[in-house]
Each structure stands twice: as structure tokens, then as C-alpha cells.
Amino acid sequence: MNRTNIVVNLNEPLVFEQSAPGKSAYSLPPLDVEEVALDQIVDPKLIRSDIPGFPEISEVELIRHYTRLSTWNYHVDLGLYPLGSCTMKYNPKLNERVARIPGLATVHPLLNAPLAQGNLKILYRLQELLKEITGMAGVTLQPAAGSQGELTGILMVRAYHAARNKPRKYVLIPDSAHGTNPASATISGYEVKAIPSDQTGQIDLTSLKEKMSDEVACLMLTNPNTLGIFESRIQEIGRIVHEAGALLYMDGANFNALLGQTRPGDMGIDVLHLNLHKTFSTPHGGGGPGSGPVACQESLIPFLPVPIVAKDGDKFRLDFDRPQTIGRLHAFFGNFGMMVRALAYILSCGGDGLKQISETAVLNANYIRKRLADHYDLPYDTPSLHEVVFSDKRQERQGVKTLDIAKRLIDLGFHPPTVYFPLIVHGALMIEPTESAGKGELDEFIEAMIQIHRETVEEPAKVTGAPTSAKVARLDETRAARTPVLRWKARGKDEEKDEG
Ligand SMILES: *Cc1c(COP(=O)(O)O)cnc(C)c1O
């Protein structure tokens, strides 16, 4: 099937350019009651007579304009979105239905606990299910993202050492870690020491032993790590860490690989975060709202953020009376709507369903790995779980780099995978199909990747010149991030000065 040209029209003018004086998006019959002038209700000083450049447009033009614009966006409802480490799985519509139930969607967060029992029960059930899924003793649902979960977890580690009057100085982090790990440790007041990976792609145990000391607060380990490789010596790692009096933090963003198979609590992990917007199918949105619950062992429970949802008999309440807490990380309870969706997901999958998710996610990634291994370089031959990382080593000889491959995929109708991460792989292409993709779609993606490899050899300009089907081809990504121009200004006297 040809998936190219999924975009309807790339030459959509701005809504301002479709404007013409006198067009209107509504028309009503003339008033048959007495008209009350606006300046009789509102202070005339506050009334604008004109909004410069305000577009005038008909309803049908307006609807078509935004509907066409929406087709420019690649999203999980459109096709495979194989961004490694991001777990861009399908967001079931059932979750959306549940989250829109009025008592859940419109309840005020300041409502007294006795009047919000159902809502608290939802939080409590999710809390308890996440304990069971992770094998941990305590959970907070408060953090709004994985990275905020890391911050929460490391602040708890800090409070744990402080409570023993043994504050420590360092956090050890493998060189394959997500950039948020060192950021969270640094914001928490620690110095970061990097641990290299060995030739199997796992953490180097010799280096870990060398760097471990009574000055180390914790090791932050991603498992499976960002190469998709399970740290199979996790118990030994736990021993090394605990013998030095340090704690073991697990970045659980890649939990989709482990769901229902094994539990961090059984591996000697002290504290971890999960991403509801990855493993538990809640939407990532345009940067949020996410949800990054933190689970911990008994020894860290006193330091969890407040409030915790507690249950007395059959009544639920918010427990603020926790003298050793690290405090609040988020207003109210965190992103409640995400928790509703995650609970709906867990309950609709059931225990066996959760297990099937990780099995299928791992199978899908390994299918891609196997079928692309003849065309793309695999920097590590250690078996991988839910994602596979290739390098651009073979294509680079023809002058084609990872970025070119990613851009060419756009022309072929797919969202590119994660690129240039993890940093330890030269020109990394990190592919995570998730369990949402069926075999047909995986095959189409694989064919597209093989086609790009073939083009690299036969007509590399096609790849290095990609994309040709997108509205914008190759952005200056640094400038786009650092000096974004997000405002459109009406053409007028400022025109010459305004780049936007
Ligand atoms: C996504 C991710 C994070 C950060 O999660 P956010 O919700 O984006 O803040 C941290 N670590 C790993 C390994 C991740 O994949």
C-alpha cells in the first residue's frame, strides 16, 4: 500500500489571508427584542472598537481551514510512530470516554474529601494497582511527567540520607541514560558521575565498583536501558549499591518491556518512576499533561510527597500528616485525567492483557530488528527487548546520515524514529514500534527502511534531499528551539522589522 501523500494540501493559506471584509462565521435573523448596547453593561473604556487584522471568514471556510491544517500533523491515530524510548502507543478511545464522565471531568479539586469519595477511590485503586504491578510498597501519583518523577524520587533519596544524618554527594548514572537523569540529579543538589557501558551495552560493573563509595547517594539505572537491553546483572548491581549504603533508582520509562513479566520490587530496586503517558497509554499531548508516578520500598515511604490517598475502613481521605515528606510536587493531585485514563486502561486489559502488551511490544521490536539487520548496522548484538537501536555506519559510507534517513521516512509516510540517542551510538536510529502495530504496518515500515537503504546506494541524493513532501524541509533546529517566532503579526507598519 502506498502511504505517501497522506497530507491533503500543503498550500493552505493563513486564516488571515482568507479573510475579506464583511465575511462572517454566523448569520442570525434580525433581533426582535430590544437591543442592549454593550457600553451599558461593560465600562466603555474596556471595549475595543477594532481588533487590528482580525480575520473575517465564513464558518465553512473556518472549519475547512483548521481541518486541513490538522492533516499536516502526524499523530498516533494516523500511523506508526516509532519514536524509541517514547512509547508512542495507541491511546484507546474507551479511556477518553471514561475521562469525560462529568463527575470525573468537572469535579473541583478543592471539593472536600467526603464529597469526592469516588474520585479518591480512583486514585487509590490506581495507586494500589501500580504497587502490585511494580512490586513496591508505596506510590505517589503526583508528578506530572517522567522527569518530575525522577526529581521526586531523587529528592526522596536525598531526604532518606539526610534523615540518617549521612548526606551524600554523588549520583552515578550510566552514559546511556536519558538526559533528564543527570538534570534531575543536579537539580536535587547532587554531582553526577557517569558510568560507561561495556561492549554488551550494559553498565560496566568494574567502573561501577570503582566509583561506588559512601559518598554516593544512589545509582540511577534505566532498565531495560535506552539500548533496549535488559540489565541482566541487576541483582548484583543492587548488591554493590546497597553494600555501600546507597540506593538503587530505576528509570522505569521503558516499563512497557517488563509489564506483567517481572517487577522492580523483586529486583532490589528502591525507587522508580513510571510514565503513564508511555506504558499506560495516556496521551503525550503537545508536551503534556503527562503523569509520572513514583513507587518506592517501605524505607522510603515516609518521604513521599503529600498528600497521599489513604483508606480508613471503606472511606477515602487525603493524608497530609506526614512529617518527613519532601512536600508537594504539584498542585492538588497531579494530572487527574491521566490517572483516570490509566486506570481504565489497566482494568480493560486485565492481568493477562498487561502481560500480552509487553510480549507483543518485544516481539514487534525484534521482528524489525531481524528484518533490518541485513541493511542497517546493529552496534550491539546483545538481545534487545521493546526497542532496537541501529547506527548509520553502513549508510554513512555513501554520504547518507541518520538525519537523512529520518527525513526520507517522512516522504514515505512514517514518523521518524528517535535519532542520535542514546549518545553512545554513533548516528543512532532508535526504533520502538510498541504493541499497537500489526504485522502489516510493521512490514510497510520495514519496506520503507529497506527502500531508503537501496536509495542510499543507488540514488543517495533522493535521501539527502528529503523530505520533499513536507511543508518545511530542514529546519535550523537550534534556532527553532532557542528563538522561536510564534506570533503572526498583521502586515502593516511593523512588517520590515518582523521576521515572523
Ligand atoms: C521519556 C523518558 C523520560 C522522561 O519522561 P518525560 O515524561 O518526558 O519527562 C525519562 N527517561 C526515559 C528513559 C524516557 O524514555
Coordinates of C-alpha atoms and ligand atoms in Angstrom, one line a residue:
M1 CA 0.0 0.0 0.0
N2 CA 1.3 3.5 -0.8
R3 CA 1.1 5.6 2.3
T4 CA 2.7 8.7 0.7
N5 CA 0.7 11.8 0.2
I6 CA -1.3 11.4 3.3
V7 CA -1.3 15.1 3.6
V8 CA -4.2 16.7 1.8
N9 CA -3.0 20.1 0.9
L10 CA 0.3 21.8 1.9
N11 CA -0.6 25.1 0.4
E12 CA -3.2 26.2 2.9
P13 CA -3.1 30.0 3.2
L14 CA -3.2 31.5 6.7
V15 CA -6.7 32.3 8.0
F16 CA -5.8 36.0 7.8
E17 CA -5.1 35.6 4.1
Q18 CA -8.5 34.1 3.5
S19 CA -10.2 37.0 5.3
A20 CA -12.3 39.6 3.4
P21 CA -14.2 42.5 4.9
G22 CA -17.8 41.6 5.7
K23 CA -17.4 37.8 5.8
S24 CA -18.9 36.3 8.9
A25 CA -18.9 32.8 10.5
Y26 CA -22.6 33.2 11.6
S27 CA -25.8 34.8 10.5
L28 CA -28.9 35.2 12.5
P29 CA -32.3 36.8 11.8
P30 CA -32.7 40.4 12.9
L31 CA -33.2 41.0 16.6
D32 CA -36.9 41.0 17.5
V33 CA -36.3 42.2 21.1
E34 CA -34.8 45.5 22.3
E35 CA -31.1 45.6 21.9
V36 CA -29.0 46.4 25.0
A37 CA -25.9 48.3 23.9
L38 CA -22.6 46.8 25.1
D39 CA -21.5 50.1 26.7
Q40 CA -24.4 49.9 29.1
I41 CA -23.2 46.6 30.5
V42 CA -19.4 47.0 30.2
D43 CA -17.3 50.0 31.1
P44 CA -16.8 51.7 27.7
K45 CA -13.1 52.1 28.5
L46 CA -12.8 48.4 28.3
I47 CA -14.4 48.0 25.0
R48 CA -12.3 47.7 21.8
S49 CA -13.8 49.2 18.7
D50 CA -11.5 47.2 16.5
I51 CA -9.0 44.3 16.6
P52 CA -6.4 45.1 14.0
G53 CA -6.1 42.4 11.4
F54 CA -8.8 40.2 13.0
P55 CA -9.8 37.8 10.3
E56 CA -13.3 37.8 8.8
I57 CA -14.2 34.4 7.4
S58 CA -17.2 32.2 6.8
E59 CA -18.0 29.2 9.0
V60 CA -17.4 26.6 6.3
E61 CA -14.0 28.2 5.4
L62 CA -13.0 28.3 9.0
I63 CA -13.9 24.6 9.6
R64 CA -12.1 23.5 6.4
H65 CA -9.1 25.6 7.2
Y66 CA -8.5 24.0 10.6
T67 CA -9.4 20.5 9.4
R68 CA -6.9 20.8 6.6
L69 CA -4.2 22.1 9.0
S70 CA -4.9 19.2 11.3
T71 CA -3.9 16.8 8.4
W72 CA -0.4 18.3 8.5
N73 CA 0.2 16.8 11.9
Y74 CA 1.5 13.2 12.3
H75 CA -0.2 11.6 15.2
V76 CA -0.8 8.2 16.8
D77 CA -4.2 7.9 15.2
L78 CA -2.6 8.3 11.7
G79 CA 0.1 5.7 11.6
L80 CA 3.2 4.1 13.1
Y81 CA 5.1 6.5 15.4
P82 CA 8.2 4.5 16.2
L83 CA 9.9 7.1 18.5
G84 CA 12.3 5.0 20.6
S85 CA 12.0 5.4 24.4
C86 CA 8.9 7.5 23.9
T87 CA 6.5 4.5 23.7
M88 CA 4.0 6.2 21.3
K89 CA 1.3 3.6 21.6
Y90 CA -2.3 3.9 20.6
N91 CA -4.5 5.7 23.1
P92 CA -7.7 3.7 23.4
K93 CA -10.9 5.8 22.9
L94 CA -12.5 4.0 25.8
N95 CA -10.2 5.8 28.1
E96 CA -11.3 9.1 26.6
R97 CA -14.9 8.2 27.2
V98 CA -14.3 7.4 30.8
A99 CA -12.2 10.6 31.4
R100 CA -15.1 12.7 30.0
I101 CA -17.7 11.4 32.5
P102 CA -18.9 14.7 34.0
G103 CA -18.3 13.7 37.7
L104 CA -14.6 13.0 36.7
A105 CA -14.1 15.7 34.2
T106 CA -15.6 18.7 36.0
V107 CA -15.2 17.9 39.7
H108 CA -13.5 20.8 41.5
P109 CA -10.1 19.9 43.1
L110 CA -11.0 21.8 46.2
L111 CA -14.0 19.6 46.9
N112 CA -13.9 18.1 50.4
A113 CA -12.9 14.5 50.6
P114 CA -16.3 13.3 51.9
L115 CA -17.9 14.7 48.7
A116 CA -15.2 13.3 46.4
Q117 CA -15.1 9.7 47.5
G118 CA -15.5 8.3 44.0
N119 CA -12.6 10.4 42.7
L120 CA -10.4 9.4 45.6
K121 CA -11.3 5.8 45.1
I122 CA -10.0 6.1 41.5
L123 CA -6.7 7.5 42.8
Y124 CA -6.5 4.9 45.5
R125 CA -7.2 2.0 43.1
L126 CA -4.6 3.2 40.7
Q127 CA -2.1 3.6 43.5
E128 CA -2.7 0.0 44.7
L129 CA -2.6 -1.4 41.2
L130 CA 0.8 0.3 40.5
K131 CA 2.1 -1.1 43.8
E132 CA 1.1 -4.6 42.6
I133 CA 2.5 -4.1 39.1
T134 CA 5.8 -2.8 40.3
G135 CA 6.1 -4.9 43.5
M136 CA 6.7 -1.8 45.6
A137 CA 5.3 -0.7 48.9
G138 CA 4.4 2.9 48.3
V139 CA 3.2 5.1 45.4
T140 CA 2.6 8.8 44.7
L141 CA 0.7 9.7 41.6
Q142 CA 1.6 13.4 41.9
P143 CA 4.5 14.0 39.4
A144 CA 3.3 15.5 36.1
A145 CA 6.0 13.8 33.9
G146 CA 8.7 11.2 34.0
S147 CA 11.3 13.8 34.6
Q148 CA 9.3 15.2 37.5
G149 CA 9.0 11.7 38.8
E150 CA 12.8 11.5 38.7
L151 CA 13.1 14.7 40.6
T152 CA 10.6 13.4 43.2
G153 CA 12.5 10.1 43.5
I154 CA 15.9 11.7 43.9
L155 CA 14.6 14.3 46.4
M156 CA 13.2 11.3 48.4
V157 CA 16.7 9.6 48.2
R158 CA 18.1 12.9 49.5
A159 CA 15.6 13.1 52.4
Y160 CA 16.4 9.4 53.2
H161 CA 20.1 10.1 53.6
A162 CA 19.5 13.3 55.4
A163 CA 17.2 11.5 57.9
R164 CA 20.2 9.2 58.7
N165 CA 22.4 12.3 59.2
K166 CA 24.5 11.0 56.3
P167 CA 24.0 13.3 53.4
R168 CA 25.9 12.2 50.3
K169 CA 27.4 13.9 47.4
Y170 CA 27.2 11.9 44.2
V171 CA 24.6 10.2 41.9
L172 CA 26.0 7.6 39.5
I173 CA 24.4 7.5 36.0
P174 CA 25.3 5.3 33.1
D175 CA 26.3 7.0 29.9
S176 CA 23.4 5.6 28.0
A177 CA 20.8 7.4 30.3
H178 CA 18.1 9.8 29.2
G179 CA 19.3 13.4 29.6
T180 CA 16.6 14.0 32.2
N181 CA 18.5 11.7 34.6
P182 CA 21.6 13.9 35.2
A183 CA 19.3 17.0 35.1
S184 CA 17.1 15.6 37.9
A185 CA 20.2 14.7 40.0
T186 CA 21.8 18.1 39.5
I187 CA 18.6 20.0 40.4
S188 CA 18.4 17.9 43.5
G189 CA 21.8 19.2 44.6
Y190 CA 24.0 16.2 43.6
E191 CA 27.0 15.9 41.5
V192 CA 26.8 13.4 38.7
K193 CA 29.4 10.8 37.9
A194 CA 29.0 8.9 34.6
I195 CA 29.5 5.1 34.4
P196 CA 30.4 3.8 30.9
S197 CA 28.6 1.0 29.2
D198 CA 30.5 -2.2 28.4
Q199 CA 30.7 -3.9 25.0
T200 CA 27.5 -5.7 25.6
G201 CA 25.6 -2.4 26.1
Q202 CA 25.1 -2.9 29.8
I203 CA 26.5 -0.9 32.6
D204 CA 30.3 -1.6 33.2
L205 CA 30.4 -3.3 36.6
T206 CA 34.2 -2.7 37.1
S207 CA 33.6 1.0 36.8
L208 CA 30.5 0.9 39.0
K209 CA 32.6 -0.8 41.7
E210 CA 35.4 1.8 41.4
K211 CA 33.0 4.8 41.6
M212 CA 30.8 3.4 44.4
S213 CA 31.6 4.8 47.8
D214 CA 29.9 6.1 51.0
E215 CA 29.7 9.4 49.2
V216 CA 27.3 8.0 46.6
A217 CA 23.6 8.7 47.2
C218 CA 22.2 6.4 44.5
L219 CA 22.7 4.8 41.1
M220 CA 20.1 5.9 38.6
L221 CA 19.6 3.0 36.2
T222 CA 17.3 2.6 33.3
N223 CA 16.1 -0.9 32.9
P224 CA 15.8 -2.1 30.2
N225 CA 18.3 0.6 29.3
T226 CA 17.9 3.0 26.4
L227 CA 19.5 0.5 24.0
G228 CA 16.5 -1.7 24.8
I229 CA 18.8 -4.1 26.6
F230 CA 17.8 -5.6 30.0
E231 CA 20.5 -5.1 32.7
S232 CA 20.7 -8.8 33.4
R233 CA 23.1 -8.4 36.3
I234 CA 20.5 -6.2 38.1
Q235 CA 20.7 -8.2 41.4
E236 CA 24.5 -8.0 41.5
I237 CA 24.2 -4.3 40.8
G238 CA 21.8 -3.9 43.7
R239 CA 24.2 -5.7 46.0
I240 CA 27.1 -3.4 45.0
V241 CA 24.9 -0.3 45.6
H242 CA 23.4 -1.4 48.8
E243 CA 26.7 -2.6 50.4
A244 CA 27.8 1.0 50.1
G245 CA 24.7 2.2 51.8
A246 CA 23.4 3.8 48.6
L247 CA 20.0 3.4 47.0
L248 CA 19.0 2.0 43.6
Y249 CA 16.8 4.3 41.5
M250 CA 15.2 2.8 38.3
D251 CA 14.1 5.0 35.5
G252 CA 11.0 3.0 34.6
A253 CA 10.1 4.9 31.4
N254 CA 10.8 1.7 29.5
F255 CA 8.4 -0.3 31.6
N256 CA 6.4 -1.3 28.5
A257 CA 9.1 -4.0 28.1
L258 CA 8.6 -5.5 31.6
L259 CA 4.8 -5.0 32.2
G260 CA 3.4 -8.2 33.7
Q261 CA 6.7 -10.1 33.3
T262 CA 8.8 -9.1 36.2
R263 CA 8.7 -6.5 39.0
P264 CA 11.3 -3.9 40.0
G265 CA 10.4 -4.6 43.7
D266 CA 11.6 -8.1 43.2
M267 CA 14.9 -6.9 41.6
G268 CA 16.1 -4.9 44.5
I269 CA 15.1 -1.5 43.2
D270 CA 14.4 1.1 46.0
V271 CA 12.5 3.7 44.0
L272 CA 11.4 4.2 40.4
H273 CA 9.1 6.3 38.2
L274 CA 6.7 5.1 35.6
N275 CA 5.3 7.1 32.7
L276 CA 1.5 6.8 32.5
H277 CA 1.8 8.6 29.1
K278 CA 4.1 5.8 27.8
T279 CA 3.4 2.4 29.3
F280 CA -0.2 3.1 30.3
S281 CA -1.5 4.6 27.1
T282 CA -2.4 8.1 28.2
P283 CA -1.9 10.8 25.6
H284 CA 1.5 12.6 25.4
G285 CA -0.1 15.7 24.1
G286 CA 1.9 18.6 22.9
G287 CA 4.4 18.3 25.8
G288 CA 1.7 17.4 28.3
P289 CA -0.1 16.9 30.5
G290 CA 1.7 13.7 31.5
S291 CA 1.9 11.7 34.6
G292 CA 5.0 10.1 36.2
P293 CA 4.0 8.2 39.3
V294 CA 6.8 7.2 41.7
A295 CA 6.9 3.8 43.5
C296 CA 9.2 3.0 46.4
Q297 CA 10.1 0.5 49.0
E298 CA 8.9 0.7 52.7
S299 CA 12.1 2.5 53.7
L300 CA 11.3 5.5 51.5
I301 CA 7.5 5.8 52.2
P302 CA 7.9 8.5 54.9
F303 CA 9.4 10.8 52.3
L304 CA 6.7 10.5 49.7
P305 CA 5.1 13.9 48.6
V306 CA 1.8 14.9 50.3
P307 CA -1.0 14.3 50.1
I308 CA -1.3 10.5 49.9
V309 CA -4.7 9.0 49.3
A310 CA -5.4 6.8 52.4
K311 CA -8.2 4.4 53.1
D312 CA -9.9 4.0 56.6
G313 CA -12.5 1.2 56.5
D314 CA -14.4 2.0 53.3
K315 CA -13.7 5.7 53.4
F316 CA -11.0 7.5 51.5
R317 CA -9.2 10.6 52.7
L318 CA -6.1 12.7 51.9
D319 CA -3.3 12.2 54.3
F320 CA -1.3 15.4 54.9
D321 CA 0.1 14.4 58.2
R322 CA 3.5 13.1 57.1
P323 CA 6.3 14.9 59.0
Q324 CA 9.2 13.6 56.9
T325 CA 7.6 14.3 53.5
I326 CA 9.6 16.1 50.8
G327 CA 6.4 18.3 50.3
R328 CA 4.3 18.9 47.3
L329 CA 5.4 18.5 43.8
H330 CA 2.2 19.6 42.0
A331 CA -0.9 21.5 42.8
F332 CA -3.8 19.3 44.0
F333 CA -3.2 15.7 43.0
G334 CA -1.3 15.8 39.7
N335 CA -3.0 15.3 36.4
F336 CA -6.1 13.5 37.5
G337 CA -7.5 13.0 34.0
M338 CA -4.4 11.0 33.1
M339 CA -4.9 8.8 36.1
V340 CA -8.5 8.1 35.1
R341 CA -7.3 7.0 31.7
A342 CA -4.5 4.8 33.0
L343 CA -6.9 3.1 35.4
A344 CA -9.4 2.5 32.6
Y345 CA -6.5 1.0 30.5
I346 CA -5.3 -1.3 33.2
L347 CA -8.8 -2.5 34.1
S348 CA -9.8 -3.0 30.5
C349 CA -6.6 -5.0 29.7
G350 CA -6.7 -7.2 32.9
G351 CA -3.7 -9.1 34.2
D352 CA -3.2 -11.3 31.2
G353 CA -3.7 -8.4 28.9
L354 CA -0.9 -6.4 30.6
K355 CA 1.4 -9.4 30.1
Q356 CA 0.4 -9.6 26.4
I357 CA 1.3 -5.9 25.9
S358 CA 4.9 -6.4 26.8
E359 CA 5.2 -9.7 24.9
T360 CA 3.8 -8.1 21.7
A361 CA 5.9 -4.9 22.2
V362 CA 9.1 -7.0 22.5
L363 CA 8.1 -9.3 19.6
N364 CA 7.4 -6.3 17.3
A365 CA 10.7 -4.7 18.0
N366 CA 12.6 -7.9 17.4
Y367 CA 10.7 -8.5 14.2
I368 CA 12.0 -5.1 12.9
R369 CA 15.5 -5.9 14.3
K370 CA 15.7 -9.2 12.5
R371 CA 14.4 -7.9 9.2
L372 CA 16.5 -4.8 9.1
A373 CA 19.7 -6.4 10.3
D374 CA 21.0 -7.1 6.8
H375 CA 20.6 -3.4 5.8
Y376 CA 21.4 -1.4 8.9
D377 CA 24.3 -1.7 11.3
L378 CA 23.5 -3.1 14.8
P379 CA 26.1 -1.7 17.2
Y380 CA 25.3 -4.2 19.9
D381 CA 24.4 -7.8 19.2
T382 CA 23.1 -8.4 22.8
P383 CA 19.4 -9.4 22.5
S384 CA 17.1 -6.4 23.0
L385 CA 13.5 -6.0 24.3
H386 CA 11.0 -3.4 23.3
E387 CA 13.2 -1.3 21.1
V388 CA 16.1 -1.7 18.7
V389 CA 18.9 0.7 18.1
F390 CA 20.7 0.8 14.7
S391 CA 23.5 3.1 13.6
D392 CA 24.1 4.8 10.3
K393 CA 27.5 3.2 9.9
R394 CA 26.7 1.5 6.6
Q395 CA 24.8 4.4 5.0
E396 CA 27.5 6.9 6.1
R397 CA 29.9 5.4 3.6
Q398 CA 27.6 6.7 0.8
G399 CA 27.3 10.1 2.5
V400 CA 23.9 9.4 4.0
K401 CA 23.4 10.1 7.7
T402 CA 20.8 9.3 10.3
L403 CA 19.1 12.7 9.8
D404 CA 18.7 12.0 6.1
I405 CA 17.1 8.6 6.7
A406 CA 14.7 10.2 9.2
K407 CA 13.7 12.9 6.8
R408 CA 13.2 10.4 4.0
L409 CA 10.9 8.4 6.2
I410 CA 8.6 11.4 6.3
D411 CA 8.3 11.2 2.5
L412 CA 7.4 7.6 2.7
G413 CA 4.6 8.3 5.1
F414 CA 6.1 7.4 8.5
H415 CA 7.0 9.3 11.6
P416 CA 10.8 9.0 12.0
P417 CA 12.3 7.1 14.9
T418 CA 14.3 8.7 17.7
V419 CA 17.6 9.9 16.2
Y420 CA 21.1 10.5 17.7
F421 CA 20.0 9.0 21.0
P422 CA 21.4 7.2 23.0
L423 CA 24.5 9.3 22.7
I424 CA 26.8 6.3 22.9
V425 CA 25.7 5.0 19.5
H426 CA 27.1 7.0 16.5
G427 CA 24.2 8.2 14.4
A428 CA 21.6 6.2 16.4
L429 CA 18.3 5.3 15.0
M430 CA 16.2 4.1 17.9
I431 CA 13.0 2.3 16.9
E432 CA 10.2 1.4 19.2
P433 CA 7.1 0.1 17.4
T434 CA 5.1 -0.7 20.6
E435 CA 2.4 -3.4 20.7
S436 CA 0.0 -1.2 18.8
A437 CA 1.4 -2.0 15.3
G438 CA 0.1 -5.0 13.5
K439 CA 2.3 -7.1 11.2
G440 CA 1.0 -5.4 8.0
E441 CA 2.1 -2.0 9.3
L442 CA 5.4 -3.3 10.6
D443 CA 6.1 -4.8 7.1
E444 CA 5.3 -1.4 5.4
F445 CA 7.7 0.3 7.7
I446 CA 10.4 -2.3 7.1
E447 CA 9.9 -2.0 3.4
A448 CA 10.3 1.8 3.6
M449 CA 13.5 1.4 5.6
I450 CA 14.8 -1.1 3.0
Q451 CA 13.9 1.2 0.2
I452 CA 15.8 4.0 1.9
H453 CA 18.8 1.8 2.2
R454 CA 18.6 0.9 -1.5
E455 CA 18.3 4.5 -2.5
T456 CA 21.3 5.3 -0.3
V457 CA 23.3 3.0 -2.7
E458 CA 21.6 3.8 -6.0
E459 CA 20.5 7.4 -5.7
P460 CA 21.6 9.0 -2.4
A461 CA 20.5 12.5 -3.5
K462 CA 17.0 11.3 -3.0
V463 CA 17.7 10.6 0.6
T464 CA 19.9 13.6 1.4
G465 CA 17.4 15.9 -0.4
A466 CA 14.4 14.6 1.7
P467 CA 11.8 15.5 2.6
T468 CA 10.1 16.8 -0.5
S469 CA 6.5 16.2 0.7
A470 CA 6.6 18.2 3.9
K471 CA 5.6 21.9 4.4
V472 CA 9.1 22.6 5.8
A473 CA 12.1 20.5 4.9
R474 CA 15.1 21.0 7.2
L475 CA 14.7 23.5 10.0
D476 CA 17.5 25.1 11.9
E477 CA 16.5 23.0 14.9
T478 CA 18.7 25.0 17.3
R479 CA 17.2 28.4 16.3
A480 CA 13.7 26.8 16.2
A481 CA 14.1 25.8 19.8
R482 CA 16.0 28.8 21.1
T483 CA 14.5 31.7 19.3
P484 CA 11.1 30.5 18.2
V485 CA 8.9 33.1 16.5
L486 CA 5.4 32.1 17.5
R487 CA 3.5 35.2 16.7
W488 CA 1.9 36.2 13.5
K489 CA 1.6 39.9 13.0
A490 CA -0.8 41.7 10.6
R491 CA 1.1 43.1 7.7
G492 CA 1.5 46.7 8.3
K493 CA 4.0 49.2 9.5
D494 CA 6.0 46.7 11.6
E495 CA 6.4 44.5 8.6
E496 CA 10.0 45.2 7.7
K497 CA 11.1 44.7 11.3
D498 CA 9.2 41.5 11.9
E499 CA 10.8 38.3 10.7
G500 CA 7.8 36.1 11.7
Ligands
LIG1 C1 10.6 9.7 28.4 C2 11.7 9.4 29.3 C3 12.0 10.1 30.4 C4 11.2 11.4 30.7 O1 9.9 11.4 30.8 P1 9.0 12.7 30.5 O2 7.6 12.4 30.8 O3 9.2 13.1 29.0 O4 9.6 13.8 31.4 C5 13.0 9.7 31.2 N1 13.7 8.6 31.0 C6 13.5 7.9 29.9 C7 14.3 6.7 29.6 C8 12.5 8.2 29.0 O5 12.3 7.5 27.9

